[in-house]
């Protein structure tokens, strides 16, 4: 998020000058430029700690015109601060208006009383106060007949003074009048109260509406009996409009104009606060599938246009008094249903949304399609809470995306409990990386020809503080889904290369390579070659001792240029679990691949008398060698398997027969023993 200009101490004076320029363009300011700069620089230092005081100070400095506030709001970068400045401005303006009205009221009442007692001896003074007042003033009798108004009141509503004097107080009613207003008026003319103050709207003669701060006071005769009422009105239309705009900005998404997360949360809380014993509530929580791809390839402007179109379609699907559509963040939206007829209403709504969003989008010159995933939750209000409801919807959406996208999934408590556990792991992963809860073990790769330790494969483990040690199959898919895989993968590569460089320095004759697994996301990252370069340079590892293991899908789906860039650096590339995907040896001839790692199920087949499995392995090894690739067999568990693989020409074996994954010190000990044996043989 961009830091507002006034928060940089060196920019305070610059910001104050910009503020002054904005003000002087909009309204006359009763200060010279130098004095105004000093004043605004002082207010700038108060924006963070006391924004309400800034608004009040503007009014106290006689900068009370609405244009001053509007100009101030325009240059502020922070909506929350702008809202608080507006609040302080409005409160100070209201207080100043009240003080002015009270002074005028006192003057009018005093003048009127003096006129009555002194037989109108100061009529001219009262007339001057009445006629020249900046606020509207009207006097009416106890039966509601308006007997006199000043020019300001007549101008405010578009009447002539003479016409207004023919009207009655009820003629100036408005549909938005508070329900209790007329009761207060009855109490006023009955003498039960001396004044009434409230915000009231009036119709103008041109059909427009003006909002006022209205105070109506009772004038009594010399015996204390009610005689007249005097109303004083101050136009507050601009202030209310500005307040409405600020409130709308605080509760609505600026791009789509849908209710934002804060308003959805408020609406949901209101449903729970006013729910009856049998009330129900439903939520459809949806996420656009593939939006990031569209945003990245076609640009953010097209992405924004797409979000606006999605918002329009969601509004069409949620028309009705019990439904509301909102944008939570990014490409996440929520549909809230109050008192649904049952789960069927929610699933029907989800189906209509999926159908609507799947229609083509024409975005300028681009025509595209889009799908969405939706998590659907319907529940009795008494059985849940707003936080639990949204959490269930979020988890259910997560299931919908993991099950293939372009679909809706309804809430299931047992399934979501399992999903919550996965979600918890996913959420904990970034902090776990910072806390160094991840560690590496290394599984040896052995030459089948002579039993020599030729390399190790780095395997990551998570030492979870609650669940203990977790294997990669528990968290790598989650890391891939959440994007944490990029940071985790980089850490694995850094640690592996640093450790391999240590072994290369301590045991140079061993030429021990280290294999590191790369996921699809990592391979598709454009900066991968440059990142690998930096890691190799930092660790000092010879690139020829690094093997990057890729899945078949990562190799086939990826542009070969980054892979060739890695191979050109001397790094070897291996295809992991070969034979389980859809790659073929003919295609591999065109790719910079050096090693095939034969999937474990082919090795399992060698334990039986299956001729077919042996022929498959033999064919793969022969064809791989023909195009210059070496073959590593995975999951070798028995000596007969190892013997058969050696006889079939397989180069390297990996599995529990040779060694289980071990910590770095244990690999170091293996290398030390191997060196000692070699030295002993040389000596004899």
XYZ file of C-alpha atoms in Angstrom:
684
model
C 0.000 0.000 0.000
C 1.356 3.452 -0.885
C 2.415 5.581 2.118
C 0.449 8.880 2.251
C 2.612 11.871 1.353
C 2.218 13.618 4.705
C 3.762 10.670 6.598
C 7.188 11.379 5.120
C 8.558 14.065 7.446
C 10.589 15.705 4.678
C 7.458 16.071 2.545
C 5.306 17.849 5.150
C 5.911 21.349 3.753
C 5.471 20.128 0.168
C 2.178 18.481 1.079
C 1.016 21.660 2.876
C 1.752 23.769 -0.235
C -0.218 21.325 -2.426
C -3.050 21.554 0.071
C -2.979 25.370 -0.091
C -3.014 25.340 -3.898
C -6.011 22.993 -3.917
C -7.904 25.188 -1.408
C -7.247 28.491 -3.156
C -8.441 27.077 -6.468
C -11.792 26.167 -4.917
C -12.707 28.982 -2.543
C -11.652 32.388 -1.217
C -9.356 31.951 1.784
C -9.074 34.824 4.286
C -5.310 34.365 4.764
C -2.200 35.281 2.806
C -0.231 32.413 1.244
C 2.584 32.434 3.813
C 0.212 32.323 6.786
C -1.896 29.643 5.116
C 1.205 27.519 4.431
C 2.245 27.707 8.112
C -1.299 26.878 9.234
C -1.675 23.917 6.859
C 1.810 22.582 7.678
C 0.783 22.511 11.356
C -2.436 20.636 10.428
C -0.439 18.185 8.278
C 1.524 17.071 11.351
C -1.816 16.323 13.070
C -3.303 14.125 10.296
C -2.130 10.810 11.726
C -2.788 11.391 15.422
C -5.807 13.717 15.443
C -7.568 13.934 12.046
C -10.831 15.033 13.715
C -8.979 17.996 15.204
C -7.766 18.923 11.700
C -11.378 19.155 10.486
C -12.348 21.233 13.523
C -9.361 23.565 13.077
C -10.417 24.348 9.503
C -13.840 25.490 10.738
C -12.334 27.492 13.612
C -10.081 29.278 11.108
C -13.232 30.364 9.215
C -12.506 27.855 6.425
C -15.991 26.410 6.837
C -17.164 26.431 3.219
C -18.002 22.867 1.989
C -15.544 23.435 -0.875
C -12.729 23.538 1.698
C -13.607 20.069 2.958
C -14.068 18.727 -0.576
C -10.630 20.081 -1.601
C -9.065 18.558 1.528
C -10.628 15.152 0.818
C -9.305 15.224 -2.756
C -5.646 15.415 -1.787
C -5.758 12.889 1.061
C -4.540 9.409 0.101
C -6.144 7.607 3.039
C -9.942 7.134 3.040
C -10.037 6.379 6.766
C -8.182 9.601 7.605
C -10.398 11.530 5.157
C -13.512 10.200 6.867
C -12.226 11.245 10.303
C -11.279 14.733 9.047
C -14.797 15.018 7.585
C -16.302 13.963 10.916
C -14.339 16.632 12.812
C -15.254 19.246 10.205
C -18.956 18.328 10.362
C -19.031 18.321 14.167
C -17.278 21.705 14.389
C -19.522 23.162 11.689
C -22.584 21.856 13.493
C -21.372 23.369 16.774
C -20.661 26.693 15.060
C -24.081 26.621 13.406
C -25.745 25.859 16.726
C -23.929 28.751 18.363
C -24.960 31.102 15.565
C -28.542 29.888 15.716
C -28.626 30.297 19.465
C -27.290 33.850 19.167
C -29.825 34.661 16.479
C -32.579 32.946 18.401
C -31.741 34.917 21.516
C -31.587 38.143 19.495
C -34.902 37.471 17.792
C -36.629 36.442 20.991
C -35.188 39.394 22.864
C -36.188 41.767 20.102
C -39.675 40.286 19.911
C -40.190 40.450 23.666
C -38.898 43.986 23.810
C -41.196 44.939 20.982
C -44.199 43.507 22.785
C -43.333 45.137 26.097
C -42.288 48.478 24.641
C -45.120 48.630 22.133
C -42.846 47.809 19.240
C -40.406 50.593 20.118
C -37.491 48.604 18.605
C -39.346 47.149 15.620
C -36.675 48.368 13.241
C -33.943 46.485 15.105
C -35.897 43.241 15.149
C -36.660 43.637 11.449
C -32.955 44.105 10.660
C -31.967 40.940 12.588
C -34.801 39.001 11.017
C -34.260 40.116 7.451
C -30.455 40.035 7.369
C -29.908 36.656 9.052
C -27.944 34.157 6.932
C -30.153 31.295 8.106
C -33.827 30.845 7.254
C -36.282 32.083 9.897
C -40.035 31.554 9.965
C -42.690 32.483 12.524
C -46.006 30.657 12.811
C -49.050 30.765 15.069
C -50.211 28.007 17.359
C -52.619 26.701 14.713
C -49.707 26.195 12.278
C -50.271 29.233 10.068
C -46.997 30.736 8.842
C -47.217 34.482 9.431
C -43.758 35.636 8.539
C -40.532 34.341 6.935
C -37.283 36.066 6.059
C -35.808 36.222 2.576
C -33.195 33.546 3.362
C -35.931 30.972 4.155
C -37.928 31.879 1.026
C -34.826 31.685 -1.186
C -33.843 28.339 0.307
C -37.114 26.749 -0.822
C -37.619 28.816 -3.985
C -40.738 30.671 -2.777
C -41.484 34.363 -2.480
C -41.814 35.730 1.036
C -45.467 36.532 0.339
C -46.271 33.024 -0.903
C -44.667 31.331 2.080
C -46.754 33.500 4.404
C -49.881 31.832 2.984
C -48.693 28.319 3.853
C -49.195 26.259 6.954
C -46.457 24.307 8.744
C -47.874 20.886 7.641
C -47.645 22.057 4.014
C -43.851 21.844 4.346
C -43.851 18.171 5.351
C -41.599 15.662 3.589
C -41.848 11.832 3.370
C -38.477 11.495 5.109
C -39.625 13.420 8.193
C -38.831 11.369 11.328
C -41.970 9.559 12.582
C -41.783 11.343 15.931
C -41.321 14.823 14.462
C -45.004 15.773 14.423
C -45.458 14.456 17.958
C -42.615 16.750 19.054
C -44.302 19.634 17.240
C -47.588 18.966 19.065
C -45.722 18.978 22.384
C -44.044 22.253 21.385
C -47.244 24.148 20.595
C -48.851 22.668 23.717
C -46.117 24.298 25.784
C -44.710 20.949 26.985
C -41.262 21.737 25.571
C -39.516 24.972 24.597
C -37.626 23.859 21.486
C -37.143 20.990 19.049
C -34.030 20.323 16.978
C -33.615 17.773 14.183
C -32.482 17.257 10.589
C -35.383 17.866 8.197
C -35.835 17.782 4.423
C -37.969 20.289 2.474
C -39.230 20.177 -1.085
C -38.152 23.123 -3.229
C -40.589 24.646 -5.705
C -38.465 23.229 -8.571
C -38.972 19.688 -7.259
C -35.545 19.382 -5.655
C -34.926 18.543 -2.023
C -32.933 20.555 0.485
C -31.788 19.137 3.822
C -31.625 21.429 6.838
C -30.599 21.546 10.446
C -33.897 22.875 11.888
C -34.514 24.318 15.340
C -38.060 25.282 16.305
C -38.501 27.338 19.492
C -41.599 28.401 21.442
C -42.367 32.094 22.074
C -44.595 32.727 25.065
C -46.602 35.843 25.904
C -46.153 37.884 29.075
C -48.287 35.380 31.002
C -46.176 32.429 29.795
C -48.800 31.079 27.410
C -47.627 29.773 23.998
C -48.040 32.494 21.376
C -45.777 31.767 18.381
C -43.213 29.246 17.181
C -40.056 30.410 15.462
C -38.155 28.020 13.184
C -34.519 28.520 12.175
C -33.131 26.397 9.331
C -29.520 25.940 8.131
C -28.832 24.308 4.742
C -26.742 21.147 5.303
C -27.380 19.476 1.938
C -23.736 19.637 0.776
C -22.465 18.268 4.065
C -24.889 15.338 3.969
C -23.998 14.570 0.353
C -20.309 14.546 1.224
C -21.045 12.360 4.229
C -23.058 9.984 2.039
C -20.186 9.770 -0.459
C -17.683 9.001 2.279
C -19.973 6.375 3.781
C -20.461 4.796 0.356
C -16.691 4.721 -0.215
C -16.180 3.092 3.182
C -18.777 0.372 2.550
C -18.560 -0.289 -1.197
C -15.901 -1.616 -3.536
C -14.600 1.295 -5.646
C -14.265 -0.800 -8.830
C -17.544 -2.729 -8.962
C -19.647 -0.600 -6.553
C -20.725 -3.826 -4.838
C -20.818 -3.903 -1.038
C -17.318 -4.579 0.279
C -16.120 -7.003 2.935
C -16.914 -4.571 5.769
C -20.506 -4.029 4.629
C -21.089 -7.754 4.060
C -19.836 -8.447 7.578
C -22.108 -5.714 8.966
C -25.128 -7.029 7.041
C -24.430 -10.581 8.202
C -24.090 -9.450 11.818
C -27.390 -7.576 11.523
C -29.084 -10.769 10.304
C -27.810 -12.643 13.355
C -28.675 -9.815 15.766
C -32.318 -9.604 14.605
C -32.945 -13.250 13.761
C -35.964 -15.088 15.090
C -35.732 -18.583 16.594
C -36.344 -20.289 13.229
C -34.262 -17.926 11.069
C -31.851 -19.355 8.518
C -29.049 -17.861 6.485
C -27.184 -18.913 3.359
C -23.884 -17.981 1.718
C -22.417 -18.680 -1.712
C -18.697 -17.878 -1.580
C -17.198 -17.839 -5.072
C -13.815 -17.427 -6.691
C -13.126 -16.931 -10.405
C -11.152 -19.746 -12.053
C -8.223 -18.601 -14.162
C -8.627 -14.892 -13.421
C -4.919 -14.450 -12.683
C -4.058 -15.837 -16.119
C -6.401 -13.354 -17.822
C -5.146 -10.496 -15.650
C -1.499 -11.317 -16.357
C -1.843 -11.960 -20.101
C -4.386 -9.318 -21.123
C -3.481 -6.672 -18.548
C -5.000 -5.217 -15.396
C -7.308 -2.879 -17.289
C -8.966 -5.838 -19.011
C -8.988 -7.672 -15.688
C -10.804 -4.767 -14.040
C -13.331 -4.657 -16.885
C -13.919 -8.379 -16.417
C -14.552 -7.924 -12.673
C -17.090 -5.176 -13.385
C -18.932 -7.440 -15.844
C -18.918 -10.286 -13.322
C -20.389 -7.916 -10.732
C -23.239 -6.961 -13.084
C -24.053 -10.630 -13.712
C -24.030 -11.397 -10.000
C -26.404 -8.501 -9.339
C -28.786 -9.921 -11.934
C -28.666 -13.313 -10.202
C -29.284 -11.862 -6.733
C -32.132 -9.464 -7.458
C -34.610 -9.590 -4.596
C -35.067 -8.161 -1.091
C -33.401 -11.061 0.769
C -30.229 -11.274 -1.297
C -27.068 -9.210 -1.503
C -23.953 -9.631 -3.653
C -20.596 -8.300 -2.514
C -16.924 -8.330 -3.463
C -14.647 -9.621 -0.738
C -11.258 -9.005 -2.392
C -9.495 -9.643 -5.687
C -11.624 -12.126 -7.646
C -13.560 -13.362 -4.596
C -17.276 -12.555 -4.313
C -19.997 -13.507 -1.849
C -23.760 -13.915 -2.231
C -25.682 -13.559 1.029
C -29.244 -14.874 1.351
C -31.419 -14.031 4.361
C -33.981 -16.648 5.375
C -33.617 -18.919 2.331
C -36.443 -21.339 1.627
C -33.963 -24.174 2.191
C -30.733 -25.638 0.795
C -32.382 -25.965 -2.630
C -32.602 -22.170 -2.964
C -28.869 -21.866 -2.413
C -27.935 -24.625 -4.857
C -30.329 -23.171 -7.424
C -28.675 -19.778 -6.967
C -25.216 -21.353 -7.358
C -26.300 -23.091 -10.580
C -27.670 -19.854 -12.040
C -24.432 -18.025 -11.136
C -22.265 -20.695 -12.780
C -24.415 -20.565 -15.909
C -24.343 -16.766 -16.038
C -20.592 -16.472 -15.464
C -19.800 -19.128 -18.080
C -21.232 -16.992 -20.914
C -18.554 -15.377 -23.141
C -17.085 -12.017 -22.152
C -16.336 -9.367 -24.767
C -13.647 -7.181 -23.238
C -12.679 -4.600 -25.842
C -11.032 -6.567 -28.631
C -10.727 -9.666 -26.473
C -13.337 -12.399 -26.242
C -12.864 -14.891 -23.442
C -14.661 -17.342 -21.205
C -14.453 -17.856 -17.487
C -15.698 -20.299 -14.883
C -16.068 -20.051 -11.127
C -15.888 -22.278 -8.076
C -18.512 -21.838 -5.357
C -18.727 -22.975 -1.757
C -22.370 -23.187 -0.615
C -23.433 -23.088 3.053
C -27.014 -22.988 4.400
C -27.643 -23.088 8.128
C -29.979 -22.201 10.970
C -28.814 -18.936 12.520
C -29.063 -20.440 16.008
C -26.559 -23.167 15.095
C -23.690 -20.995 13.908
C -22.117 -17.535 14.043
C -21.053 -15.079 11.325
C -17.405 -16.074 11.679
C -18.163 -19.812 11.601
C -20.494 -19.389 8.620
C -17.873 -17.556 6.549
C -15.155 -19.987 7.573
C -17.327 -22.925 6.458
C -18.028 -21.162 3.148
C -14.322 -20.490 2.611
C -13.385 -24.106 3.298
C -16.151 -25.386 1.038
C -14.945 -23.104 -1.755
C -11.471 -24.562 -1.244
C -12.938 -28.032 -1.821
C -14.735 -26.876 -4.985
C -11.477 -25.592 -6.456
C -9.529 -28.702 -5.491
C -12.165 -30.989 -7.047
C -11.785 -29.528 -10.498
C -13.204 -25.993 -10.506
C -16.158 -24.756 -12.533
C -18.556 -26.237 -9.981
C -20.279 -25.657 -6.662
C -19.847 -27.799 -3.565
C -22.200 -27.790 -0.586
C -21.004 -27.792 2.989
C -20.346 -31.157 4.624
C -19.254 -31.100 8.251
C -17.076 -34.236 8.208
C -15.411 -33.416 4.928
C -14.849 -29.815 5.944
C -13.280 -30.924 9.222
C -10.684 -32.778 7.171
C -10.380 -29.827 4.840
C -9.950 -27.504 7.808
C -6.933 -29.525 8.891
C -5.394 -29.123 5.422
C -6.329 -25.453 5.425
C -4.642 -25.043 8.807
C -1.450 -26.588 7.471
C -1.561 -24.344 4.408
C -2.027 -21.238 6.543
C 0.807 -22.223 8.899
C 3.343 -22.897 6.146
C 4.718 -19.361 5.562
C 5.433 -18.850 9.275
C 6.832 -22.366 9.518
C 9.356 -21.443 6.829
C 10.352 -18.348 8.804
C 10.686 -20.446 11.981
C 12.889 -22.951 10.107
C 10.587 -25.872 10.876
C 11.536 -27.448 7.532
C 14.588 -29.653 7.193
C 16.217 -31.864 4.590
C 17.095 -35.523 4.439
C 19.099 -37.135 1.650
C 18.491 -40.530 0.029
C 21.572 -42.093 -1.590
C 21.740 -42.993 -5.295
C 24.013 -45.962 -5.924
C 25.770 -47.082 -9.086
C 24.385 -50.533 -9.904
C 27.607 -51.516 -11.644
C 29.969 -51.141 -8.666
C 27.834 -50.075 -5.656
C 29.503 -46.663 -5.464
C 27.605 -43.782 -3.850
C 27.134 -41.465 -6.837
C 24.577 -38.954 -5.605
C 21.797 -38.081 -3.180
C 18.247 -36.849 -3.595
C 17.225 -34.006 -1.260
C 13.847 -34.599 0.389
C 12.125 -31.987 2.520
C 10.476 -32.729 5.878
C 8.312 -30.510 8.081
C 8.874 -30.725 11.829
C 5.394 -29.553 12.777
C 5.116 -28.482 16.444
C 1.786 -30.336 16.846
C 1.665 -33.092 14.224
C 5.306 -34.115 14.365
C 7.351 -34.864 11.250
C 5.318 -34.536 8.051
C 6.370 -36.113 4.753
C 6.198 -34.111 1.499
C 2.947 -35.715 0.315
C 1.195 -34.016 3.287
C 2.237 -30.466 2.472
C 3.816 -30.098 -0.991
C 0.394 -30.131 -2.781
C -0.807 -27.470 -0.322
C 2.311 -25.402 -0.945
C 1.647 -25.677 -4.683
C -1.979 -24.570 -4.291
C -1.193 -21.599 -2.061
C 1.929 -20.367 -3.863
C 4.215 -21.016 -0.877
C 6.020 -23.580 -3.025
C 8.118 -20.846 -4.652
C 9.611 -19.704 -1.351
C 9.877 -23.256 0.000
C 11.423 -24.557 -3.226
C 13.990 -21.787 -3.234
C 14.929 -22.606 0.373
C 15.318 -26.321 -0.484
C 17.539 -25.461 -3.430
C 19.686 -23.095 -1.359
C 20.130 -25.617 1.478
C 20.825 -28.516 -0.885
C 23.409 -26.623 -2.922
C 25.130 -25.307 0.197
C 25.366 -28.839 1.656
C 26.506 -30.382 -1.641
C 29.212 -27.713 -1.919
C 30.484 -28.723 1.546
C 30.664 -32.376 0.480
C 32.434 -31.396 -2.757
C 35.099 -29.511 -0.775
C 35.574 -32.246 1.841
C 35.348 -35.227 -0.565
C 36.375 -33.945 -4.011
C 36.991 -37.430 -5.416
C 33.462 -38.590 -4.666
C 31.897 -36.269 -7.260
C 28.644 -36.562 -5.320
C 25.696 -34.947 -7.103
C 22.576 -33.641 -5.380
C 19.115 -34.001 -6.939
C 16.427 -31.441 -6.094
C 12.756 -31.844 -7.005
C 11.062 -28.991 -8.874
C 7.279 -28.569 -9.047
C 5.302 -27.311 -12.027
C 4.977 -23.835 -10.481
C 8.710 -23.545 -9.993
C 9.480 -24.655 -13.536
C 7.000 -22.120 -14.935
C 8.571 -19.274 -12.933
C 10.335 -17.013 -15.496
C 13.156 -16.146 -13.085
C 14.151 -19.782 -12.441
C 17.409 -19.783 -14.477
C 18.554 -16.506 -12.900
C 17.603 -17.731 -9.407
C 19.559 -20.961 -9.887
C 22.557 -18.938 -11.078
C 22.505 -16.830 -7.904
C 22.206 -19.891 -5.654
C 25.077 -21.696 -7.379
C 27.246 -18.588 -7.176
C 26.436 -18.104 -3.501
C 27.087 -21.724 -2.553
C 30.081 -22.272 -4.831
C 28.658 -25.579 -6.103
C 29.842 -26.824 -9.504
C 26.716 -26.788 -11.756
C 27.589 -30.305 -13.004
C 26.882 -31.627 -9.486
C 23.300 -30.302 -9.471
C 20.429 -32.380 -10.849
C 16.953 -30.846 -11.105
C 14.196 -33.447 -11.054
C 11.071 -32.458 -12.998
C 7.748 -34.207 -13.408
C 6.696 -35.320 -16.881
C 3.910 -32.742 -16.960
C 6.318 -29.954 -16.032
C 8.602 -30.897 -18.905
C 5.862 -31.329 -21.506
C 3.874 -28.186 -20.594
C 6.862 -25.914 -20.262
C 8.598 -23.805 -22.867
C 11.890 -25.608 -23.500
C 13.903 -22.346 -23.514
C 14.272 -22.103 -19.687
C 15.212 -25.791 -19.531
C 17.841 -25.312 -22.230
C 19.152 -22.280 -20.334
C 19.641 -24.469 -17.263
C 21.244 -27.283 -19.267
C 23.616 -24.827 -20.972
C 24.942 -23.941 -17.517
C 25.997 -27.561 -17.017
C 23.044 -28.482 -14.786
C 21.572 -31.931 -15.446
C 17.815 -32.420 -15.771
C 16.019 -35.597 -14.754
C 12.429 -36.696 -15.366
C 10.979 -38.094 -12.147
C 8.562 -41.077 -12.081
C 9.027 -41.669 -15.796
C 6.293 -43.826 -17.321
C 3.422 -42.569 -15.148
C 2.568 -39.631 -17.412
C 2.289 -39.135 -21.129
C 5.826 -38.331 -22.247
C 7.555 -40.386 -24.893
C 11.177 -41.021 -25.710
C 10.886 -39.601 -29.227
C 9.776 -36.254 -27.814
C 12.523 -36.314 -25.194
C 15.117 -36.247 -27.973
C 14.245 -32.590 -28.528
C 14.519 -31.655 -24.843
C 17.679 -31.058 -22.772
C 17.000 -34.028 -20.469
C 19.885 -36.156 -19.151
C 18.344 -38.707 -16.777
C 15.170 -40.813 -16.624
C 14.040 -41.983 -13.198
C 12.056 -45.143 -13.731
C 8.771 -45.167 -11.757
C 8.585 -47.549 -8.806
C 5.742 -49.680 -10.189
C 8.011 -50.908 -13.011
C 10.586 -51.980 -10.427
C 7.850 -53.773 -8.436
C 7.011 -55.790 -11.540
C 10.526 -57.222 -11.582
C 9.789 -59.096 -8.349
C 7.293 -61.300 -10.165
C 7.780 -63.578 -13.080
C 6.088 -61.064 -15.388
C 7.905 -61.123 -18.698
C 6.006 -58.036 -19.850
C 7.325 -55.845 -17.015
C 10.889 -56.938 -17.675
C 10.502 -56.235 -21.386
C 9.097 -52.759 -20.618
C 12.045 -51.927 -18.387
C 14.523 -53.340 -20.879
C 12.945 -51.345 -23.727
C 12.961 -48.087 -21.766
C 16.601 -48.543 -20.727
C 17.726 -49.470 -24.245
C 15.921 -46.570 -25.923
C 17.069 -44.109 -23.225
C 20.683 -45.127 -23.771
C 20.179 -44.811 -27.520
C 19.371 -41.111 -27.167
C 22.083 -40.496 -24.598
C 20.085 -40.639 -21.352
C 21.053 -42.509 -18.184
C 18.400 -44.394 -16.182
C 17.866 -44.407 -12.418
C 15.490 -46.991 -10.910
C 13.413 -45.791 -7.972
C 12.021 -47.798 -5.028
C 14.543 -50.635 -5.212
C 13.818 -52.762 -2.146
C 15.273 -56.232 -2.792
C 18.573 -57.622 -4.020
C 16.896 -59.607 -6.846
C 15.399 -56.356 -8.127
C 18.809 -54.693 -8.057
C 20.440 -57.657 -9.833
C 17.807 -57.728 -12.559
C 18.021 -53.955 -13.079
C 21.808 -54.214 -13.427
C 21.426 -57.045 -15.927
C 18.948 -54.957 -17.937
C 21.481 -52.115 -18.147
C 20.002 -49.690 -15.597
C 22.667 -47.255 -14.425
C 21.673 -46.182 -10.918
C 19.423 -47.446 -8.153
C 17.660 -45.710 -5.308
C 15.598 -47.273 -2.540
C 15.509 -48.866 0.879
C 17.738 -51.720 -0.246
C 20.621 -49.255 -0.338
C 19.601 -46.725 2.312
C 16.672 -44.832 3.719
C 16.679 -41.030 3.624
C 19.303 -39.752 6.073
C 20.385 -36.509 7.658
C 23.414 -34.705 6.242
C 25.850 -35.895 8.983
C 24.986 -39.536 8.172
C 25.721 -38.972 4.482
C 28.987 -37.353 5.511
C 29.852 -40.510 7.478
C 29.071 -42.693 4.436
C 31.421 -40.592 2.342
C 34.118 -40.782 4.995
C 33.910 -44.584 5.219
C 33.966 -44.877 1.428
C 37.079 -42.707 1.274
C 38.777 -44.711 4.006
C 38.054 -47.969 2.141
C 39.448 -46.498 -1.075
C 42.580 -45.286 0.720
C 43.056 -48.703 2.325
C 42.827 -50.450 -1.044
C 45.367 -48.059 -2.560
C 47.807 -48.691 0.287
C 47.634 -52.443 -0.201
